[in-house]
PDB file of C-alpha atoms in Angstrom:
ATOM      1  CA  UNK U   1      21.709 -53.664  32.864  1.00 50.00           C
ATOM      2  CA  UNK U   2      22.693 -50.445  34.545  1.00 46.00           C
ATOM      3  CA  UNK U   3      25.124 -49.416  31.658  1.00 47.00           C
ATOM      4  CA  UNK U   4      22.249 -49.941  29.472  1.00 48.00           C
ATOM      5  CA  UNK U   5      19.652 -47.683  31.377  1.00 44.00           C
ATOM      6  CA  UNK U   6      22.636 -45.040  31.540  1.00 48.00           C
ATOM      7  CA  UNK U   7      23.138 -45.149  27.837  1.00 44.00           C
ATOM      8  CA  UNK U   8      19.007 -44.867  27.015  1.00 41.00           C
ATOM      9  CA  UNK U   9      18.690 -42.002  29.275  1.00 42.00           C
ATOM     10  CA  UNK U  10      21.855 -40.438  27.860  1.00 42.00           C
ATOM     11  CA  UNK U  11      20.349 -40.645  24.675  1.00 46.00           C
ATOM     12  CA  UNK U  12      16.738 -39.475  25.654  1.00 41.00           C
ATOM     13  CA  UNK U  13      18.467 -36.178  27.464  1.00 41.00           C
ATOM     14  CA  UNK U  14      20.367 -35.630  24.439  1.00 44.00           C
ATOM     15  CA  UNK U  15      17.044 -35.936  21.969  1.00 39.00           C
ATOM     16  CA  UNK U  16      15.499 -33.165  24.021  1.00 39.00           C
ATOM     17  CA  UNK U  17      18.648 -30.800  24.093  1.00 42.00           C
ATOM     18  CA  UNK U  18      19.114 -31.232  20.576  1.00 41.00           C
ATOM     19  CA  UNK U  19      14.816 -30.786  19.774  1.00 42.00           C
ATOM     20  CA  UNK U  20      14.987 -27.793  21.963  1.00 42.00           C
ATOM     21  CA  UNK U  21      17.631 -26.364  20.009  1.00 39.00           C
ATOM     22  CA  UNK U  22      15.814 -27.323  16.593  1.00 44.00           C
ATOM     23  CA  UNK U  23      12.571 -25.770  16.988  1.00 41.00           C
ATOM     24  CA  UNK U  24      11.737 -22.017  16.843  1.00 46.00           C
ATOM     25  CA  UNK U  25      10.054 -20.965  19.999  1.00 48.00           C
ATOM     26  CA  UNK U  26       6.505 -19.885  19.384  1.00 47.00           C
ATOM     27  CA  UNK U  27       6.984 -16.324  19.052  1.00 48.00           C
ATOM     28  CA  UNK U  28       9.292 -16.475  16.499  1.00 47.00           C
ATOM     29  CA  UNK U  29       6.595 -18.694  14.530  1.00 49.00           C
ATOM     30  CA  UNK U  30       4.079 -15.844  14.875  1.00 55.00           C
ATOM     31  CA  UNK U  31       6.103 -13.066  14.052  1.00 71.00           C
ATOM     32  CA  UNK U  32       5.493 -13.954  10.757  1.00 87.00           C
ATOM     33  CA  UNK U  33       1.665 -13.292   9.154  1.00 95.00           C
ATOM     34  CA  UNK U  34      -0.504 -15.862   7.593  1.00 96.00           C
ATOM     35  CA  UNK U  35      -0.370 -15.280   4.068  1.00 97.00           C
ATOM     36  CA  UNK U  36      -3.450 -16.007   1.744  1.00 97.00           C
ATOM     37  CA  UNK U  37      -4.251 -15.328  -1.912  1.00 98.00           C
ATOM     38  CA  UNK U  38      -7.884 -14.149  -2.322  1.00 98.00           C
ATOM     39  CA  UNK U  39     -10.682 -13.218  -4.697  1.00 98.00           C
ATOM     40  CA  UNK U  40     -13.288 -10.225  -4.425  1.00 98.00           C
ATOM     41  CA  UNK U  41     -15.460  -8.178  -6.406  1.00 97.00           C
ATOM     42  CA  UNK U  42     -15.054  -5.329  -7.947  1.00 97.00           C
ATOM     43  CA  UNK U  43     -17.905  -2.765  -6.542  1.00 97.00           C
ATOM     44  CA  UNK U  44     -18.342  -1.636 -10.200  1.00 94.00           C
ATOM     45  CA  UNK U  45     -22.323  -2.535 -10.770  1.00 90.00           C
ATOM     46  CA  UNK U  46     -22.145  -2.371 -14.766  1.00 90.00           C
ATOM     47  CA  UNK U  47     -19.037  -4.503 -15.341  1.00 88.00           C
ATOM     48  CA  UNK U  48     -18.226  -6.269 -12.000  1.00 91.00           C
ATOM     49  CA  UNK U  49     -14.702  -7.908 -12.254  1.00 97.00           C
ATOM     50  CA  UNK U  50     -13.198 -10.569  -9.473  1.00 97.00           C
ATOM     51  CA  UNK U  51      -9.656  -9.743  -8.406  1.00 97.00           C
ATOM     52  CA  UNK U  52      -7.109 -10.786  -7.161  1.00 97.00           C
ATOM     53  CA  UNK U  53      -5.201 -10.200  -4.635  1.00 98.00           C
ATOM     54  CA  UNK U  54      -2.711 -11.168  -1.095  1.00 98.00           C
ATOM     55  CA  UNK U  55      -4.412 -10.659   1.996  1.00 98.00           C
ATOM     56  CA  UNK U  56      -1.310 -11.077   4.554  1.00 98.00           C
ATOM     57  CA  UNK U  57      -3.041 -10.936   8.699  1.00 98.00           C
ATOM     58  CA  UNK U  58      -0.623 -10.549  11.374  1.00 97.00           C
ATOM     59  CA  UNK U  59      -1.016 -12.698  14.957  1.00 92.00           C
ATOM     60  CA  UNK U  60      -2.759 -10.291  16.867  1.00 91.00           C
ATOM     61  CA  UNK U  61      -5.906 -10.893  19.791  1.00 90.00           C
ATOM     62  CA  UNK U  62      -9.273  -8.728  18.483  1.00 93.00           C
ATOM     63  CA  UNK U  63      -9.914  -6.516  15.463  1.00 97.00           C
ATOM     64  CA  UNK U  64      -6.826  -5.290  13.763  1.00 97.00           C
ATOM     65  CA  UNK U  65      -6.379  -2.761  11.259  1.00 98.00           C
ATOM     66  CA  UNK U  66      -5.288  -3.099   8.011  1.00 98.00           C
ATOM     67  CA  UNK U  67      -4.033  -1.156   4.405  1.00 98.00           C
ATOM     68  CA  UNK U  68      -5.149  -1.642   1.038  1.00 98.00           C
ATOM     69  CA  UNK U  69      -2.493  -1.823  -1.363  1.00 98.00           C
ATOM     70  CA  UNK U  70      -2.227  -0.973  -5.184  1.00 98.00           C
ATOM     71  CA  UNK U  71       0.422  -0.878  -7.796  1.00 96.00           C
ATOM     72  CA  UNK U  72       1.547   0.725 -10.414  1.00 93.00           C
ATOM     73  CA  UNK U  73       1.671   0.897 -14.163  1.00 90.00           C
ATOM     74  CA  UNK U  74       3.768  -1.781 -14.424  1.00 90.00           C
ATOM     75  CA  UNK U  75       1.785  -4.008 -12.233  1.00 91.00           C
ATOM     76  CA  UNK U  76       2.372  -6.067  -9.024  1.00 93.00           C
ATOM     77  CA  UNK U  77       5.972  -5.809  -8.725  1.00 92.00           C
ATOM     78  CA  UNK U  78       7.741  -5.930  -5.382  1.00 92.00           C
ATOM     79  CA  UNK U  79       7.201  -2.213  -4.210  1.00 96.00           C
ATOM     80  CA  UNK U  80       4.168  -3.279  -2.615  1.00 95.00           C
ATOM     81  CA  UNK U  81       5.264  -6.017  -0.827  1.00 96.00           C
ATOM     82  CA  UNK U  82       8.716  -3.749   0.653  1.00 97.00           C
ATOM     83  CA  UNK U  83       5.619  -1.849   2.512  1.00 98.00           C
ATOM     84  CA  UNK U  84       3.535  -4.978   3.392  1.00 97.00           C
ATOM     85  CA  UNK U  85       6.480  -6.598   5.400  1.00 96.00           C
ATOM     86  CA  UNK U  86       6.887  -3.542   7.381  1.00 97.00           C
ATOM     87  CA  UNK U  87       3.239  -3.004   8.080  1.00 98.00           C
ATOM     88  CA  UNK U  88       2.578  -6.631   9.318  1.00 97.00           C
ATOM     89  CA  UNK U  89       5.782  -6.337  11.859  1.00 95.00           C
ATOM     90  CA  UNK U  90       3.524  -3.447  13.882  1.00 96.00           C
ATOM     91  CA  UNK U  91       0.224  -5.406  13.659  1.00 96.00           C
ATOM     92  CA  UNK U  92      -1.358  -4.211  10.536  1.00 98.00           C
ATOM     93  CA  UNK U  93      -2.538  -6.132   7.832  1.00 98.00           C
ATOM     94  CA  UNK U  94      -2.396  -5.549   4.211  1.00 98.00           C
ATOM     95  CA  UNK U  95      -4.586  -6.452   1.036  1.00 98.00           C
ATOM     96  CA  UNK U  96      -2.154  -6.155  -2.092  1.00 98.00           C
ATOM     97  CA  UNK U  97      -4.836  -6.098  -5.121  1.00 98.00           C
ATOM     98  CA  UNK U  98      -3.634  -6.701  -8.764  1.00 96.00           C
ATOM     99  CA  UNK U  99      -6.040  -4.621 -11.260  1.00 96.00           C
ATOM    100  CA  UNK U 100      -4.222  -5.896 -14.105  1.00 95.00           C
ATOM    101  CA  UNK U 101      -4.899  -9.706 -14.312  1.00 94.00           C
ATOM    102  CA  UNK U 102      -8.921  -9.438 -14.689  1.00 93.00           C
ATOM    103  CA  UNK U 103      -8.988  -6.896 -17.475  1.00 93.00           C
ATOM    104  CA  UNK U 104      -6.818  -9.157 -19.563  1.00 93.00           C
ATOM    105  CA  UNK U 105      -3.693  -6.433 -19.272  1.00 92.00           C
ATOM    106  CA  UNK U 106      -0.162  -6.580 -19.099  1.00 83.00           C
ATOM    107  CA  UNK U 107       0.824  -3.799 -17.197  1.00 82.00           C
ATOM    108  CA  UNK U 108       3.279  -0.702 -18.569  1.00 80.00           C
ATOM    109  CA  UNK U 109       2.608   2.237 -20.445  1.00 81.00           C
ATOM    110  CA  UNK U 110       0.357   0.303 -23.603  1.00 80.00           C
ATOM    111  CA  UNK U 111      -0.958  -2.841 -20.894  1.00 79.00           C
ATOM    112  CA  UNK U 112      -3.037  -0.346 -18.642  1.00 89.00           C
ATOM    113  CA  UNK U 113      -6.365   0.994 -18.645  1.00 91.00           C
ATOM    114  CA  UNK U 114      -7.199   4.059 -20.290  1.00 91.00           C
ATOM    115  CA  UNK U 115      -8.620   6.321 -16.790  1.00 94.00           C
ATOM    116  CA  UNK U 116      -7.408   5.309 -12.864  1.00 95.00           C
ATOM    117  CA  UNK U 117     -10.830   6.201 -12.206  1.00 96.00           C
ATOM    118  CA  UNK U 118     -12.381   2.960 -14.030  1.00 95.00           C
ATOM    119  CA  UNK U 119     -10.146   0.943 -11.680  1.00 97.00           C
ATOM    120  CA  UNK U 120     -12.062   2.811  -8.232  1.00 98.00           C
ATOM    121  CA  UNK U 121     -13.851  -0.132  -8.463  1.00 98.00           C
ATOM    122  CA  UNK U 122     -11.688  -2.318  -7.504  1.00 98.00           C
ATOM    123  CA  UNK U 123     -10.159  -0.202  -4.788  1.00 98.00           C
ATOM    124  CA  UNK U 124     -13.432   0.382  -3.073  1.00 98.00           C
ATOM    125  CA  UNK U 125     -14.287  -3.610  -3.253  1.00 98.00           C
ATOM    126  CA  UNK U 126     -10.973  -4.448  -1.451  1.00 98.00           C
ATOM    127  CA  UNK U 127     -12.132  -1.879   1.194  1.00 98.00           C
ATOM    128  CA  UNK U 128     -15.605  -4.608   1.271  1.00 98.00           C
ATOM    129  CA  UNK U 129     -13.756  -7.639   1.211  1.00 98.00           C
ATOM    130  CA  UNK U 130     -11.823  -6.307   4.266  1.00 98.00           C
ATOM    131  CA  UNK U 131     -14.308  -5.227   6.362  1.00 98.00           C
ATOM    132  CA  UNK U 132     -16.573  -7.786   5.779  1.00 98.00           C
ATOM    133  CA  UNK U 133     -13.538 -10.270   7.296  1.00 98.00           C
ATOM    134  CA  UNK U 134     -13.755 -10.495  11.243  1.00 97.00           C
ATOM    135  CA  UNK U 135     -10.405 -10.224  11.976  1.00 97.00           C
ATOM    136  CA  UNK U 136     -10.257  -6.509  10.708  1.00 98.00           C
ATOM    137  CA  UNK U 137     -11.614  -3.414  12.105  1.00 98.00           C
ATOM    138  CA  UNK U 138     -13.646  -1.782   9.200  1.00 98.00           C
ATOM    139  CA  UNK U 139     -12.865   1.645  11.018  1.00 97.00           C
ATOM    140  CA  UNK U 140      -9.079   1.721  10.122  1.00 98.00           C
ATOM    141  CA  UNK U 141      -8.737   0.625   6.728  1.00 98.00           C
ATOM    142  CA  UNK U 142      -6.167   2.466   4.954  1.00 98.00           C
ATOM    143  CA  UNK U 143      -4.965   2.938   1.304  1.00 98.00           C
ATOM    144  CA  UNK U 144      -1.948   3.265  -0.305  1.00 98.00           C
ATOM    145  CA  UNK U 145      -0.977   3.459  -3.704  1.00 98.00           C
ATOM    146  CA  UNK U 146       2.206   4.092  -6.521  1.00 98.00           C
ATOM    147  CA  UNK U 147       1.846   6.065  -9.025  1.00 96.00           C
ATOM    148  CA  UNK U 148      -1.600   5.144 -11.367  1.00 96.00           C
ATOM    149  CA  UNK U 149      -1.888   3.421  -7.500  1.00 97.00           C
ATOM    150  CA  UNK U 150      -1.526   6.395  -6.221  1.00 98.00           C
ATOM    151  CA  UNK U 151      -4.124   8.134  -7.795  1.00 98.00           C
ATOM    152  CA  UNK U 152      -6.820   5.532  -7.124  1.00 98.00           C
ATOM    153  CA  UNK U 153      -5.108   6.453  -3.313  1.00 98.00           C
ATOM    154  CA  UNK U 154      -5.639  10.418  -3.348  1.00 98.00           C
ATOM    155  CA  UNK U 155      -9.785   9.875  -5.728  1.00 98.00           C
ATOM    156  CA  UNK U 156     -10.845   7.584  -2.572  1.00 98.00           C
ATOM    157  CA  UNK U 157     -10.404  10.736  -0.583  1.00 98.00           C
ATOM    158  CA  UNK U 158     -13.201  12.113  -1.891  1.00 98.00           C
ATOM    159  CA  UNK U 159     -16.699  12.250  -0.895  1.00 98.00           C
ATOM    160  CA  UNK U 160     -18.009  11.848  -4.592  1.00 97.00           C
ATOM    161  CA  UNK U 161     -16.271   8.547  -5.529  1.00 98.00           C
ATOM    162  CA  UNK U 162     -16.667   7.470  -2.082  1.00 98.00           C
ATOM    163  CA  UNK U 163     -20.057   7.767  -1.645  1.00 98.00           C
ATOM    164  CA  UNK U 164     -20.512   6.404  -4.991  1.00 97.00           C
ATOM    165  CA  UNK U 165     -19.493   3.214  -4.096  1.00 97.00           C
ATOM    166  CA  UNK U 166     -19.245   2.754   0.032  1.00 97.00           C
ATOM    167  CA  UNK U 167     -22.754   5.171   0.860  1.00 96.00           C
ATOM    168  CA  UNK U 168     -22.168   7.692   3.539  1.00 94.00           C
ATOM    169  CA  UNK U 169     -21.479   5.110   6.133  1.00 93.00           C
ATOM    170  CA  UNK U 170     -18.403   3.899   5.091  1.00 97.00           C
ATOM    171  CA  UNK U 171     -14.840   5.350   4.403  1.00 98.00           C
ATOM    172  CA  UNK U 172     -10.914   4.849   3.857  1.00 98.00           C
ATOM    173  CA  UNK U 173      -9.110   6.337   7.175  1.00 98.00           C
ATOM    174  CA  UNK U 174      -6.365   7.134   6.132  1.00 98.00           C
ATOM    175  CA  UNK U 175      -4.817   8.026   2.059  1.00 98.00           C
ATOM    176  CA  UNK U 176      -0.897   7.914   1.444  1.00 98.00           C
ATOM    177  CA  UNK U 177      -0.280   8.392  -2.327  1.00 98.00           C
ATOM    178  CA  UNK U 178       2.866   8.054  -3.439  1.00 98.00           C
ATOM    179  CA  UNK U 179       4.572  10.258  -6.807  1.00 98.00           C
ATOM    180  CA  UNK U 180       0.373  10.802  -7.584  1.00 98.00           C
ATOM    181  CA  UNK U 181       0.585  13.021 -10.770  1.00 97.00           C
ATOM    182  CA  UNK U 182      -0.760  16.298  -9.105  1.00 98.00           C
ATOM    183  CA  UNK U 183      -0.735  17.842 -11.720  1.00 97.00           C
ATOM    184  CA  UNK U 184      -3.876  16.167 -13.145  1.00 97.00           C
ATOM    185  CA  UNK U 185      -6.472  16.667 -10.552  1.00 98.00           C
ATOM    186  CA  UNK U 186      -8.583  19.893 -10.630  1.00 97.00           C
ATOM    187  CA  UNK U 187      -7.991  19.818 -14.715  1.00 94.00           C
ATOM    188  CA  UNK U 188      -8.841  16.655 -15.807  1.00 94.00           C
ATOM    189  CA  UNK U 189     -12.455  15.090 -16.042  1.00 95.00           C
ATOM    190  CA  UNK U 190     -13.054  12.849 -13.609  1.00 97.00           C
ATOM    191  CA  UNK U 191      -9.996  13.461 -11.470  1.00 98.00           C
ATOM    192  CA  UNK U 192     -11.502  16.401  -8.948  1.00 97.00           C
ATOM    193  CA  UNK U 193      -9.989  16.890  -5.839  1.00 97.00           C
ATOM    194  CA  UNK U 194     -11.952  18.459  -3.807  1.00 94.00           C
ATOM    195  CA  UNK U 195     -14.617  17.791  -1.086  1.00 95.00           C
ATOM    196  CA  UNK U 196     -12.933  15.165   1.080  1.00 98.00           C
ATOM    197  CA  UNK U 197     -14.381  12.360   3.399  1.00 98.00           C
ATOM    198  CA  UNK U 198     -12.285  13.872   6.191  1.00 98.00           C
ATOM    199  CA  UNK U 199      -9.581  10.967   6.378  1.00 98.00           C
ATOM    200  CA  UNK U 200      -5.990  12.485   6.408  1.00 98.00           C
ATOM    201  CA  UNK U 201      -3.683  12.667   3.389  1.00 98.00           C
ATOM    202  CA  UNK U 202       0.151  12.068   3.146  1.00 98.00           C
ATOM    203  CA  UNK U 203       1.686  12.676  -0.101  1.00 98.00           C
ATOM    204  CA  UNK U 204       5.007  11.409  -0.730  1.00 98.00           C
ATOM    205  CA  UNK U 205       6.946  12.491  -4.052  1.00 98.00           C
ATOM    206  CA  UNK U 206      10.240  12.621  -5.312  1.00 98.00           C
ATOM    207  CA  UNK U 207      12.050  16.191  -6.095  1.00 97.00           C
ATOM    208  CA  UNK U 208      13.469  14.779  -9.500  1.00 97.00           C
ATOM    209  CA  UNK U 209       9.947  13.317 -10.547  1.00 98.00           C
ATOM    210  CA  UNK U 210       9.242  14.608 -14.084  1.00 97.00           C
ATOM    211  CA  UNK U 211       5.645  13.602 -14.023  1.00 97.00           C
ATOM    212  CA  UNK U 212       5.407  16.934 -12.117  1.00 97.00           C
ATOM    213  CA  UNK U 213       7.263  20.054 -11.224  1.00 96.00           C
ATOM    214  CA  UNK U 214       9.004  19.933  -7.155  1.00 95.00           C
ATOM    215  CA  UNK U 215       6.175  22.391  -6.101  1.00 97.00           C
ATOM    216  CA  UNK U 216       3.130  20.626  -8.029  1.00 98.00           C
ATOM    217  CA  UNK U 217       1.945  19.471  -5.217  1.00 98.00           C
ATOM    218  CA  UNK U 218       2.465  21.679  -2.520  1.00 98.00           C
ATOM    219  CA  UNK U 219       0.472  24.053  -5.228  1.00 98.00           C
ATOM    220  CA  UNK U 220      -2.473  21.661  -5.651  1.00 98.00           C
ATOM    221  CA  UNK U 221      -3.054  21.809  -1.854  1.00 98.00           C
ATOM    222  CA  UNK U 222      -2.417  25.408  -1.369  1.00 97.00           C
ATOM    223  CA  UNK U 223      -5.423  26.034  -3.981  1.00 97.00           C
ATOM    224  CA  UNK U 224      -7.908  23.946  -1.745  1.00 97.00           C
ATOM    225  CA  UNK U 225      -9.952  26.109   1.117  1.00 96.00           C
ATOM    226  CA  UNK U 226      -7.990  26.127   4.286  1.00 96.00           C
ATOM    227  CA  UNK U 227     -10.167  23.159   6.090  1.00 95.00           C
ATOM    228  CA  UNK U 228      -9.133  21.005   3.310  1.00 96.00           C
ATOM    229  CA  UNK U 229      -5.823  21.826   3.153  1.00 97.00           C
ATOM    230  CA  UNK U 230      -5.471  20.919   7.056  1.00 97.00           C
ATOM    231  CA  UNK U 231      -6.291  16.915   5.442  1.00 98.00           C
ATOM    232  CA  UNK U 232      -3.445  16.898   3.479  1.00 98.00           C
ATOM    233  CA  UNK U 233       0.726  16.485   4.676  1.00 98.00           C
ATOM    234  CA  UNK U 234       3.442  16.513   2.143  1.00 98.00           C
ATOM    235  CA  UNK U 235       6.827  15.320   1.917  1.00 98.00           C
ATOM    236  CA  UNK U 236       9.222  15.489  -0.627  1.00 98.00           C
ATOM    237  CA  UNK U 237      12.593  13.226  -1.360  1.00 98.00           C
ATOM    238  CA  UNK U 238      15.482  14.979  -2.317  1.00 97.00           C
ATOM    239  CA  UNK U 239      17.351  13.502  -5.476  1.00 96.00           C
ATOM    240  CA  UNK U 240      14.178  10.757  -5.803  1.00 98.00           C
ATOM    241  CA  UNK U 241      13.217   9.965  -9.181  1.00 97.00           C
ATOM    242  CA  UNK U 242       9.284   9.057 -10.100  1.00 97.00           C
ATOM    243  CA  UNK U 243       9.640   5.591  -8.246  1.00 96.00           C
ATOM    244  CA  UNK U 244      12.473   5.518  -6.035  1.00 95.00           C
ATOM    245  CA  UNK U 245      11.249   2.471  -4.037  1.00 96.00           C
ATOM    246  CA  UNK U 246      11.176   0.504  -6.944  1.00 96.00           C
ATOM    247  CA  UNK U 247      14.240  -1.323  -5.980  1.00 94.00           C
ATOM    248  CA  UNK U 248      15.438  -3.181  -9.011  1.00 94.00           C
ATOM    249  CA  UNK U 249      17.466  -1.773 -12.335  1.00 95.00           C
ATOM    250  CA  UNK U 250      16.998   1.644 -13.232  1.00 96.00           C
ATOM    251  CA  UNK U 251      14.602   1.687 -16.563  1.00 95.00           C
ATOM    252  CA  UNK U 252      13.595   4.719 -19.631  1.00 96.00           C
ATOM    253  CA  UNK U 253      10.039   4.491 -21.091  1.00 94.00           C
ATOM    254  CA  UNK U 254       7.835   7.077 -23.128  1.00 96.00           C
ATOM    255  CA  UNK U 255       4.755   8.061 -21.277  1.00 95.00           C
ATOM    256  CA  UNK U 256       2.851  10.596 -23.417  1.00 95.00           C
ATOM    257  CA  UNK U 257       1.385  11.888 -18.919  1.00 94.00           C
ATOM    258  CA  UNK U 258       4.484  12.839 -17.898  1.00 96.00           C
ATOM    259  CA  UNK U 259       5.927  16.384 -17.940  1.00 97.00           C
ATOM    260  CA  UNK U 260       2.674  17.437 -16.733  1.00 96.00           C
ATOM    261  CA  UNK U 261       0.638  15.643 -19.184  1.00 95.00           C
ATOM    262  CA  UNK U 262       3.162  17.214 -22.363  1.00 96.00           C
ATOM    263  CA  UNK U 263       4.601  13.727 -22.819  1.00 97.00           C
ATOM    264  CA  UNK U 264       8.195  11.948 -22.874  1.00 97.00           C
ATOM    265  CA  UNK U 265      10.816   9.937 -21.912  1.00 97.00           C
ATOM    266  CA  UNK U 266      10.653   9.292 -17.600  1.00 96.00           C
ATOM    267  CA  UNK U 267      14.053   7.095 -16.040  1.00 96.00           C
ATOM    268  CA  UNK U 268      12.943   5.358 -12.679  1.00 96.00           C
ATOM    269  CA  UNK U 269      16.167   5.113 -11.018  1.00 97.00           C
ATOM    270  CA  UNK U 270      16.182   3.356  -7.051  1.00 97.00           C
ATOM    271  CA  UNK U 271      16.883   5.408  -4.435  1.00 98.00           C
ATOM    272  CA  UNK U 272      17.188   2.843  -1.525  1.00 97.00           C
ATOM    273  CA  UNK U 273      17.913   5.876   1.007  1.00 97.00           C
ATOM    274  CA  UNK U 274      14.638   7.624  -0.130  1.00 97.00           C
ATOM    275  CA  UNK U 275      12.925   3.990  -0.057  1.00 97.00           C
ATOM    276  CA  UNK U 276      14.168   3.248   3.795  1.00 98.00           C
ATOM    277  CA  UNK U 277      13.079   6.832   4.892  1.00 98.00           C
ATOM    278  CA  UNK U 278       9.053   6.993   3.127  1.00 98.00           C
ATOM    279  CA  UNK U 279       8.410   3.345   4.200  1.00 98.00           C
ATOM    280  CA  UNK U 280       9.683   4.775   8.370  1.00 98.00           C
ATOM    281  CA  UNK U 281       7.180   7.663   7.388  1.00 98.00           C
ATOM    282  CA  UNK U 282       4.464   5.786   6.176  1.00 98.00           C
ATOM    283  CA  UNK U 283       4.814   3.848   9.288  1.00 98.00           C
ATOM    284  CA  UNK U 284       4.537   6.452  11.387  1.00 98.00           C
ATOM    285  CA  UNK U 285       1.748   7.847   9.471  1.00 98.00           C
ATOM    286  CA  UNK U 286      -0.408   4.373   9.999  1.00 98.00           C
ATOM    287  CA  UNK U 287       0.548   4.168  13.587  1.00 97.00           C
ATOM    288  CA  UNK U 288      -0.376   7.551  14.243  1.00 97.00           C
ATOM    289  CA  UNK U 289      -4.269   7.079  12.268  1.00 98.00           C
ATOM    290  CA  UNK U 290      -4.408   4.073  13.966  1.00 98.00           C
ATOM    291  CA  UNK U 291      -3.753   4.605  17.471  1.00 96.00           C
ATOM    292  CA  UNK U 292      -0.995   2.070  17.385  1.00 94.00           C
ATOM    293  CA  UNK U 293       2.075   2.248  20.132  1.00 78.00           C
ATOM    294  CA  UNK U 294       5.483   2.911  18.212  1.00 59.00           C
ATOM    295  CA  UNK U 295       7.089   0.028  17.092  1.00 51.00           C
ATOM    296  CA  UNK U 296      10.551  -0.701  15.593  1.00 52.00           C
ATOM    297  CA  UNK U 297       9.606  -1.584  12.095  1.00 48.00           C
ATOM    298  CA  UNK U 298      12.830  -3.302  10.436  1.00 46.00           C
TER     299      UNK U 298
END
């Protein structure tokens, strides 16, 4: 009888050691965020669109803030998502938005719309859908864009389209475009640049970009009045391509707004050096607008 209670609690000991060892302990579970796919409206009052998008909402106690996300020409493709991870590690959640899917479009060159601003929209209605949620402080909502992304990132600057859409109430706190064709704004209808909401800028472009000359933008600031120009950081990659965080197999296409709007043939080619460095900065940038302690973001 003895040898038999030895052997049961031998056993039961050895469940425990071996369950403890199994499971994660609880703060390894909440490192990672809740992840949800979601649906909003588009704030566009003649043709109002429902979108789609991945709302991802770290474990953190009270109102957090959180960045709106938007893609490029090609569409939702992983560049996005190398920012999102970071940004949830230091408490900041992130609302990835694909403006492709509802207008019937297939992304690239010939699958996008014809203007970024008829997709403002849709930027401006993720800003809603966040603050509307409880878990997220409506005063730090950020944007971030890539390329035709980072266009509707540096318009939502503005008071015009902002007020448009939010009212004079509401705002984006912080804008980080990345490779945003400067070239375009102050030239083209409907892509003014001018008269900001007061939320700071960082601009992040590569030196080899052929979308734009290495000094476009750093020119396109310098012709804004001097409290405007105090908005607005720059910093440029050197040897980065137009999209050097898109991590994946270097590709050639024709786009007839590149060269400044002359037309031709662009090669993205990665740059994972020039990816690890703008995703520290952006970061820091966030942490900074947000009043967030430093945190090691790998």
């Amino acid at each position: 009888m003895k040898k038999s209670i030895s052997i049961f609690f031998i056993t039961v000991i050895t469940f425990f050691a071996v369950a403890t060892w199994v499971i994660p302990s609880e703060p390894e579970i909440k490192a990672l965020p809740r992840i949800y796919y979601v649906t909003f409206q588009s704030l566009d009052s003649a043709k109002p669109l429902t979108v789609a998008a991945q709302f991802r909402l770290p474990w953190r106690k009270g109102k957090i803030p959180a960045v709106v996300i938007i893609h490029d020409t090609e569409g939702v493709n992983g560049v996005g998502n190398y920012y999102a991870e970071a940004l949830n590690k230091i408490g900041i959640a992130t609302l990835e938005i694909d403006m492709w899917t509802p207008r019937g479009l297939m992304g690239l060159v010939a699958g996008r719309p014809k203007t970024v601003p008829e997709t403002l929209p849709d930027a401006y209605g993720a800003f809603k859908y966040l603050s509307d949620r409880p878990e997220i402080d409506a005063q730090r909502i950020g944007i971030m864009g890539f390329s035709f992304g980072g266009v509707d990132s540096m318009l939502t600057a503005t008071k015009f389209y902002t007020e448009k859409y939010l009212g004079q109430e509401l705002k984006f706190a912080a804008h980080v475009p990345f490779y945003p064709s400067c070239w375009v704004y102050n030239h083209a209808p409907g892509y003014e640049f001018n008269s900001f909401t007061g939320a700071p800028i960082f601009i992040q472009v590569g030196e080899k970009d052929v979308y734009d000359d290495p000094d476009t933008c750093p020119k396109l600031v310098q012709s804004l009045p001097e409290a405007e120009r105090k908005l607005i950081s720059i910093k440029l990659y050197p040897n980065a391509t137009h999209e050097w965080n898109r991590l994946q197999p270097s590709v050639t296409y024709y786009d007839p707004t590149a060269y400044k709007g002359k037309g031709g043939e662009v090669t993205l080619i990665p740059n994972p050096q020039a990816a690890e460095e703008s995703r520290l900065a952006t970061l820091q940038f966030f942490e900074q607008v947000f009043g967030l302690s430093t945190t090691n973001p790998r």
